[in-house]
Amino acid sequence: MHDMRDTGYETLPLIEARGLTKHYDGFSLQGVDLTVNEGEVVGFIGKNGAGKSTTIRALLGLFPTDGGEARVLGCPSADLSRASGAELKEQIGVVFDTLSLPDHLRISDVGRIYAYAYANWDARRFARMIAELGIDAKKTVKSLSRGMGMKLSLACALCHDARLLILDEATAGLDPMARDEILDELRDFVAAPGHAILISSHITSDLERIADRIVCIDEGSIVFDLPKDSITDEMGIARCRAADLERIANSGIIPDAELRYLRHDFGIDVLVPDRFAFAENFPEIPVDRMTIDDYMSLLLKGGAR
């Protein structure tokens, strides 16, 4: 967890959405609530088509919404796409899941263009970052692999003195070593006072390493918003037989409203809110540590009593 000690003053959320709604043919965002506070890394997860990218684009004011409200750095999201929001946009670093730069540009030219676009562009840091990330400044954007393209996008987002990073699948396409490099950069970023990160990702193992809180969206609605440690440090998965499930249910150790399970050919996985208490009460039933993927699967696909 990042340092959230009392500093003697109240800080406002860097992102705050309440009841965010957007209707399309066949899909709707349905009253999305989302908050990102100073010093936090919030992991945003969900299946493909669940609403992650739509939520992020709504937060950035890239289209009009049908209901609710959202503010980024205290500014209404709708104003971010207007001239009045230009100064605040300097403080937001954004990476989408595709590289949005002209193919013919050389990497060295990208830095020069960004120097005109951002008042606080740090050319020295950009040159250092692309060198550290293994990006050849003489190459063109078109010649970059997907992974290298994502590295370039992240370098651009990190080099104009942003306070807030909004990253949509920013580690997609990166090999494990490259992801380690990027995660180190993100840790350094959020350690600075007044900074925060919202990051959507299908690679939940990355979020287990860096996130403070996990928000899951499914079919346009938020289904859980929990501290990451409560999932990975407190919860567990009991590996049961059918008779074990009945004993667990009848024991009352797991409230009926929280008892969820998945049946497999080899047995039943049961969601355990407190794996340590469970192990004391059922020492003969194996209980494993919960992962973010496990919890999402049990919550979205699991049965309930």
Short mmCIF file of C-alpha atoms in Angstrom, two decimals:
data_model
loop_
_atom_site.label_atom_id
_atom_site.label_comp_id
_atom_site.label_asym_id
_atom_site.label_seq_id
_atom_site.Cartn_x
_atom_site.Cartn_y
_atom_site.Cartn_z
CA MET A 1 0.00 0.00 0.00
CA HIS A 2 1.13 3.52 -0.69
CA ASP A 3 1.68 6.08 2.08
CA MET A 4 -1.72 7.55 2.95
CA ARG A 5 -0.77 9.08 6.29
CA ASP A 6 -2.69 12.08 7.62
CA THR A 7 -1.09 15.23 6.19
CA GLY A 8 -3.29 17.65 8.12
CA TYR A 9 -5.50 18.62 5.17
CA GLU A 10 -8.36 17.08 3.27
CA THR A 11 -7.60 16.04 -0.30
CA LEU A 12 -10.19 15.79 -3.06
CA PRO A 13 -10.36 12.70 -5.29
CA LEU A 14 -8.40 12.99 -8.52
CA ILE A 15 -11.23 11.08 -10.23
CA GLU A 16 -14.81 11.01 -9.01
CA ALA A 17 -17.73 9.60 -11.00
CA ARG A 18 -21.27 9.24 -9.65
CA GLY A 19 -24.05 7.48 -11.55
CA LEU A 20 -22.21 7.68 -14.88
CA THR A 21 -24.58 6.45 -17.60
CA LYS A 22 -24.23 6.04 -21.36
CA HIS A 23 -26.59 4.14 -23.69
CA TYR A 24 -25.64 2.48 -26.96
CA ASP A 25 -27.49 -0.06 -29.07
CA GLY A 26 -26.91 -3.33 -27.23
CA PHE A 27 -24.86 -1.88 -24.36
CA SER A 28 -25.19 0.62 -21.52
CA LEU A 29 -23.03 1.99 -18.76
CA GLN A 30 -25.43 1.77 -15.84
CA GLY A 31 -24.84 4.23 -13.01
CA VAL A 32 -21.07 3.75 -12.65
CA ASP A 33 -19.50 5.05 -9.43
CA LEU A 34 -15.71 5.30 -9.42
CA THR A 35 -13.26 7.18 -7.21
CA VAL A 36 -9.47 7.46 -7.38
CA ASN A 37 -7.82 9.23 -4.47
CA GLU A 38 -4.41 10.82 -4.14
CA GLY A 39 -1.68 8.23 -3.64
CA GLU A 40 -3.78 5.34 -5.01
CA VAL A 41 -3.33 2.89 -7.84
CA VAL A 42 -6.80 1.66 -8.76
CA GLY A 43 -7.00 -1.45 -10.95
CA PHE A 44 -10.03 -1.52 -13.25
CA ILE A 45 -10.97 -5.02 -14.41
CA GLY A 46 -13.71 -6.84 -16.32
CA LYS A 47 -14.32 -9.01 -19.35
CA ASN A 48 -13.95 -7.70 -22.90
CA GLY A 49 -16.95 -5.50 -23.62
CA ALA A 50 -17.79 -5.03 -19.92
CA GLY A 51 -17.45 -1.23 -20.10
CA LYS A 52 -13.88 -0.43 -19.02
CA SER A 53 -12.86 1.57 -22.09
CA THR A 54 -16.25 3.26 -22.31
CA THR A 55 -15.92 4.39 -18.69
CA ILE A 56 -12.41 5.71 -19.27
CA ARG A 57 -13.46 7.63 -22.37
CA ALA A 58 -16.45 9.08 -20.50
CA LEU A 59 -14.15 10.24 -17.69
CA LEU A 60 -11.97 12.00 -20.28
CA GLY A 61 -15.00 13.77 -21.79
CA LEU A 62 -14.54 12.15 -25.20
CA PHE A 63 -18.32 11.86 -25.71
CA PRO A 64 -21.45 13.21 -24.02
CA THR A 65 -23.00 10.99 -21.35
CA ASP A 66 -26.69 10.33 -20.72
CA GLY A 67 -26.65 10.68 -16.95
CA GLY A 68 -24.59 11.08 -13.81
CA GLU A 69 -21.53 13.24 -13.40
CA ALA A 70 -17.76 12.85 -13.41
CA ARG A 71 -14.89 15.10 -12.40
CA VAL A 72 -11.19 14.65 -13.14
CA LEU A 73 -8.76 16.78 -11.12
CA GLY A 74 -11.80 18.72 -9.96
CA CYS A 75 -12.89 19.57 -13.52
CA PRO A 76 -16.19 18.29 -14.97
CA SER A 77 -15.30 15.65 -17.55
CA ALA A 78 -17.37 17.42 -20.21
CA ASP A 79 -15.07 20.46 -19.93
CA LEU A 80 -11.89 18.48 -20.59
CA SER A 81 -12.65 18.45 -24.33
CA ARG A 82 -13.16 22.24 -24.38
CA ALA A 83 -10.62 25.06 -24.41
CA SER A 84 -11.31 25.67 -20.71
CA GLY A 85 -9.96 22.21 -19.90
CA ALA A 86 -6.71 22.47 -21.87
CA GLU A 87 -4.58 23.48 -18.90
CA LEU A 88 -5.85 20.60 -16.78
CA LYS A 89 -5.23 18.09 -19.57
CA GLU A 90 -1.53 18.90 -19.20
CA GLN A 91 -1.76 17.20 -15.79
CA ILE A 92 -3.28 13.97 -17.14
CA GLY A 93 -1.20 11.26 -18.81
CA VAL A 94 -3.32 8.92 -20.95
CA VAL A 95 -2.44 5.64 -22.65
CA PHE A 96 -5.02 3.77 -24.71
CA ASP A 97 -4.64 0.19 -25.91
CA THR A 98 -3.57 1.34 -29.39
CA LEU A 99 -0.78 3.74 -30.37
CA SER A 100 -2.28 6.99 -31.67
CA LEU A 101 0.65 8.59 -33.51
CA PRO A 102 1.24 9.01 -37.27
CA ASP A 103 3.09 6.00 -38.69
CA HIS A 104 5.72 8.01 -40.57
CA LEU A 105 7.07 9.87 -37.50
CA ARG A 106 10.49 9.01 -36.16
CA ILE A 107 10.64 8.51 -32.40
CA SER A 108 12.93 11.55 -32.08
CA ASP A 109 10.26 13.62 -33.88
CA VAL A 110 7.61 12.43 -31.42
CA GLY A 111 9.54 14.09 -28.61
CA ARG A 112 9.83 17.36 -30.56
CA ILE A 113 6.07 17.42 -31.26
CA TYR A 114 5.19 16.76 -27.63
CA ALA A 115 7.48 19.64 -26.62
CA TYR A 116 5.13 21.97 -28.52
CA ALA A 117 2.01 20.31 -27.11
CA TYR A 118 2.96 20.36 -23.42
CA ALA A 119 4.34 23.36 -21.51
CA ASN A 120 6.08 21.05 -19.02
CA TRP A 121 7.52 18.55 -21.50
CA ASP A 122 10.73 17.03 -20.14
CA ALA A 123 12.87 16.29 -23.21
CA ARG A 124 15.78 14.93 -21.20
CA ARG A 125 13.58 12.48 -19.32
CA PHE A 126 11.94 11.37 -22.57
CA ALA A 127 15.33 10.70 -24.16
CA ARG A 128 16.45 8.80 -21.08
CA MET A 129 13.24 6.76 -20.87
CA ILE A 130 13.18 5.63 -24.48
CA ALA A 131 16.83 4.61 -24.18
CA GLU A 132 16.16 2.67 -20.97
CA LEU A 133 13.12 1.00 -22.55
CA GLY A 134 15.15 -0.08 -25.58
CA ILE A 135 13.39 2.17 -28.13
CA ASP A 136 15.59 3.29 -31.04
CA ALA A 137 15.02 7.05 -31.54
CA LYS A 138 15.85 6.68 -35.26
CA LYS A 139 13.02 4.22 -35.91
CA THR A 140 9.58 5.21 -37.17
CA VAL A 141 6.34 4.65 -35.29
CA LYS A 142 5.25 2.21 -38.01
CA SER A 143 8.27 -0.03 -37.39
CA LEU A 144 7.51 -0.54 -33.69
CA SER A 145 6.06 -3.79 -32.38
CA ARG A 146 2.92 -3.57 -30.25
CA GLY A 147 4.99 -3.89 -27.10
CA MET A 148 7.43 -1.16 -28.16
CA GLY A 149 4.49 1.04 -29.15
CA MET A 150 3.03 0.71 -25.66
CA LYS A 151 6.41 1.58 -24.14
CA LEU A 152 6.51 4.72 -26.30
CA SER A 153 2.99 5.70 -25.25
CA LEU A 154 3.90 5.29 -21.59
CA ALA A 155 7.07 7.33 -22.01
CA CYS A 156 5.00 10.14 -23.56
CA ALA A 157 2.47 10.00 -20.71
CA LEU A 158 5.19 10.13 -18.04
CA CYS A 159 7.22 13.02 -19.43
CA HIS A 160 4.94 16.05 -19.17
CA ASP A 161 4.65 16.40 -15.38
CA ALA A 162 1.23 14.74 -15.08
CA ARG A 163 -0.42 14.26 -11.68
CA LEU A 164 -2.81 11.55 -12.88
CA LEU A 165 -2.25 8.58 -15.18
CA ILE A 166 -5.21 6.91 -16.90
CA LEU A 167 -4.01 3.72 -18.56
CA ASP A 168 -6.21 1.45 -20.68
CA GLU A 169 -4.49 -1.95 -21.08
CA ALA A 170 -1.12 -0.22 -20.98
CA THR A 171 0.88 -3.40 -20.29
CA ALA A 172 -0.82 -5.43 -23.04
CA GLY A 173 1.64 -6.95 -25.49
CA LEU A 174 4.65 -6.48 -23.22
CA ASP A 175 6.91 -9.36 -22.28
CA PRO A 176 7.42 -10.01 -18.53
CA MET A 177 10.71 -8.08 -18.34
CA ALA A 178 9.21 -5.05 -20.10
CA ARG A 179 6.20 -5.15 -17.77
CA ASP A 180 8.57 -5.14 -14.80
CA GLU A 181 10.23 -2.00 -16.17
CA ILE A 182 6.87 -0.28 -16.65
CA LEU A 183 5.59 -1.28 -13.21
CA ASP A 184 8.74 0.19 -11.66
CA GLU A 185 8.07 3.47 -13.49
CA LEU A 186 4.47 3.47 -12.26
CA ARG A 187 5.53 2.84 -8.67
CA ASP A 188 7.92 5.78 -8.84
CA PHE A 189 5.19 7.97 -10.35
CA VAL A 190 2.55 7.28 -7.71
CA ALA A 191 5.05 7.67 -4.86
CA ALA A 192 5.27 11.41 -5.62
CA PRO A 193 2.87 13.63 -3.60
CA GLY A 194 -0.46 14.38 -5.26
CA HIS A 195 -0.25 11.59 -7.86
CA ALA A 196 -2.60 8.68 -8.64
CA ILE A 197 -3.20 6.03 -11.32
CA LEU A 198 -6.28 4.41 -12.82
CA ILE A 199 -5.21 1.34 -14.81
CA SER A 200 -7.39 -1.15 -16.65
CA SER A 201 -5.77 -4.49 -17.33
CA HIS A 202 -6.48 -8.11 -18.15
CA ILE A 203 -3.11 -8.98 -16.62
CA THR A 204 -4.31 -9.12 -13.03
CA SER A 205 -0.98 -10.41 -11.77
CA ASP A 206 0.37 -6.92 -12.55
CA LEU A 207 -2.44 -5.39 -10.51
CA GLU A 208 -1.66 -7.72 -7.60
CA ARG A 209 1.82 -6.20 -7.54
CA ILE A 210 0.92 -2.53 -7.86
CA ALA A 211 -2.76 -1.80 -7.11
CA ASP A 212 -4.21 -0.56 -3.85
CA ARG A 213 -7.83 -1.10 -4.84
CA ILE A 214 -9.62 -3.24 -7.43
CA VAL A 215 -12.82 -2.15 -9.19
CA CYS A 216 -14.64 -4.67 -11.38
CA ILE A 217 -17.23 -3.82 -14.03
CA ASP A 218 -19.54 -6.31 -15.72
CA GLU A 219 -22.20 -5.57 -18.34
CA GLY A 220 -21.86 -1.86 -17.66
CA SER A 221 -22.26 -2.02 -13.88
CA ILE A 222 -19.72 -2.00 -11.05
CA VAL A 223 -19.90 -5.37 -9.30
CA PHE A 224 -17.22 -4.85 -6.65
CA ASP A 225 -14.83 -2.19 -5.36
CA LEU A 226 -12.43 -3.61 -2.77
CA PRO A 227 -8.97 -3.06 -1.32
CA LYS A 228 -6.63 -5.38 -3.20
CA ASP A 229 -5.19 -6.73 0.06
CA SER A 230 -8.62 -7.85 1.27
CA ILE A 231 -8.80 -10.11 -1.80
CA THR A 232 -5.24 -11.44 -1.95
CA ASP A 233 -4.31 -11.40 1.76
CA GLU A 234 -7.57 -12.24 3.55
CA MET A 235 -9.76 -14.29 1.21
CA GLY A 236 -9.21 -17.85 0.07
CA ILE A 237 -10.56 -20.69 -2.05
CA ALA A 238 -11.61 -23.87 -0.29
CA ARG A 239 -11.13 -26.99 -2.44
CA CYS A 240 -14.14 -29.09 -1.47
CA ARG A 241 -16.22 -32.15 -2.19
CA ALA A 242 -20.03 -31.93 -2.41
CA ALA A 243 -20.43 -33.10 1.21
CA ASP A 244 -17.96 -30.43 2.36
CA LEU A 245 -20.06 -27.67 0.77
CA GLU A 246 -23.09 -28.68 2.82
CA ARG A 247 -21.05 -28.75 6.03
CA ILE A 248 -19.60 -25.32 5.30
CA ALA A 249 -23.02 -23.87 4.52
CA ASN A 250 -24.57 -25.34 7.65
CA SER A 251 -21.73 -24.14 9.90
CA GLY A 252 -22.60 -20.46 9.44
CA ILE A 253 -18.92 -19.48 9.17
CA ILE A 254 -19.69 -17.93 5.79
CA PRO A 255 -22.84 -15.76 5.66
CA ASP A 256 -25.37 -17.10 3.14
CA ALA A 257 -25.17 -13.85 1.14
CA GLU A 258 -21.40 -14.34 0.67
CA LEU A 259 -21.36 -18.08 -0.08
CA ARG A 260 -20.39 -18.54 -3.73
CA TYR A 261 -18.94 -21.61 -5.41
CA LEU A 262 -17.85 -23.06 -8.74
CA ARG A 263 -18.30 -26.75 -9.57
CA HIS A 264 -15.56 -28.60 -11.47
CA ASP A 265 -15.16 -32.21 -12.57
CA PHE A 266 -12.72 -32.70 -9.72
CA GLY A 267 -14.65 -30.90 -6.97
CA ILE A 268 -16.04 -27.57 -5.83
CA ASP A 269 -14.24 -24.26 -5.23
CA VAL A 270 -15.78 -22.17 -2.46
CA LEU A 271 -15.14 -18.47 -1.88
CA VAL A 272 -13.85 -18.01 1.68
CA PRO A 273 -13.96 -14.42 3.07
CA ASP A 274 -11.38 -15.20 5.81
CA ARG A 275 -9.08 -18.09 4.92
CA PHE A 276 -7.36 -18.08 8.30
CA ALA A 277 -10.61 -18.46 10.29
CA PHE A 278 -11.76 -21.07 7.78
CA ALA A 279 -8.56 -23.11 8.23
CA GLU A 280 -9.09 -23.14 12.00
CA ASN A 281 -12.67 -24.40 11.64
CA PHE A 282 -12.05 -26.84 8.77
CA PRO A 283 -8.40 -27.92 9.02
CA GLU A 284 -9.05 -30.98 6.84
CA ILE A 285 -10.22 -28.89 3.82
CA PRO A 286 -7.44 -27.34 1.73
CA VAL A 287 -7.77 -23.57 1.34
CA ASP A 288 -5.59 -21.63 -1.09
CA ARG A 289 -4.77 -17.95 -1.36
CA MET A 290 -7.21 -15.95 -3.51
CA THR A 291 -6.09 -14.19 -6.69
CA ILE A 292 -7.92 -11.32 -8.37
CA ASP A 293 -8.81 -13.62 -11.29
CA ASP A 294 -10.16 -16.26 -8.89
CA TYR A 295 -12.33 -13.72 -7.08
CA MET A 296 -13.71 -12.25 -10.31
CA SER A 297 -14.56 -15.73 -11.64
CA LEU A 298 -16.27 -16.83 -8.41
CA LEU A 299 -18.27 -13.61 -8.23
CA LEU A 300 -19.31 -13.46 -11.90
CA LYS A 301 -19.62 -17.16 -12.74
CA GLY A 302 -20.12 -18.82 -9.37
CA GLY A 303 -23.35 -20.13 -7.98
CA ALA A 304 -24.97 -18.78 -4.83
CA ARG A 305 -27.08 -20.61 -2.27
#
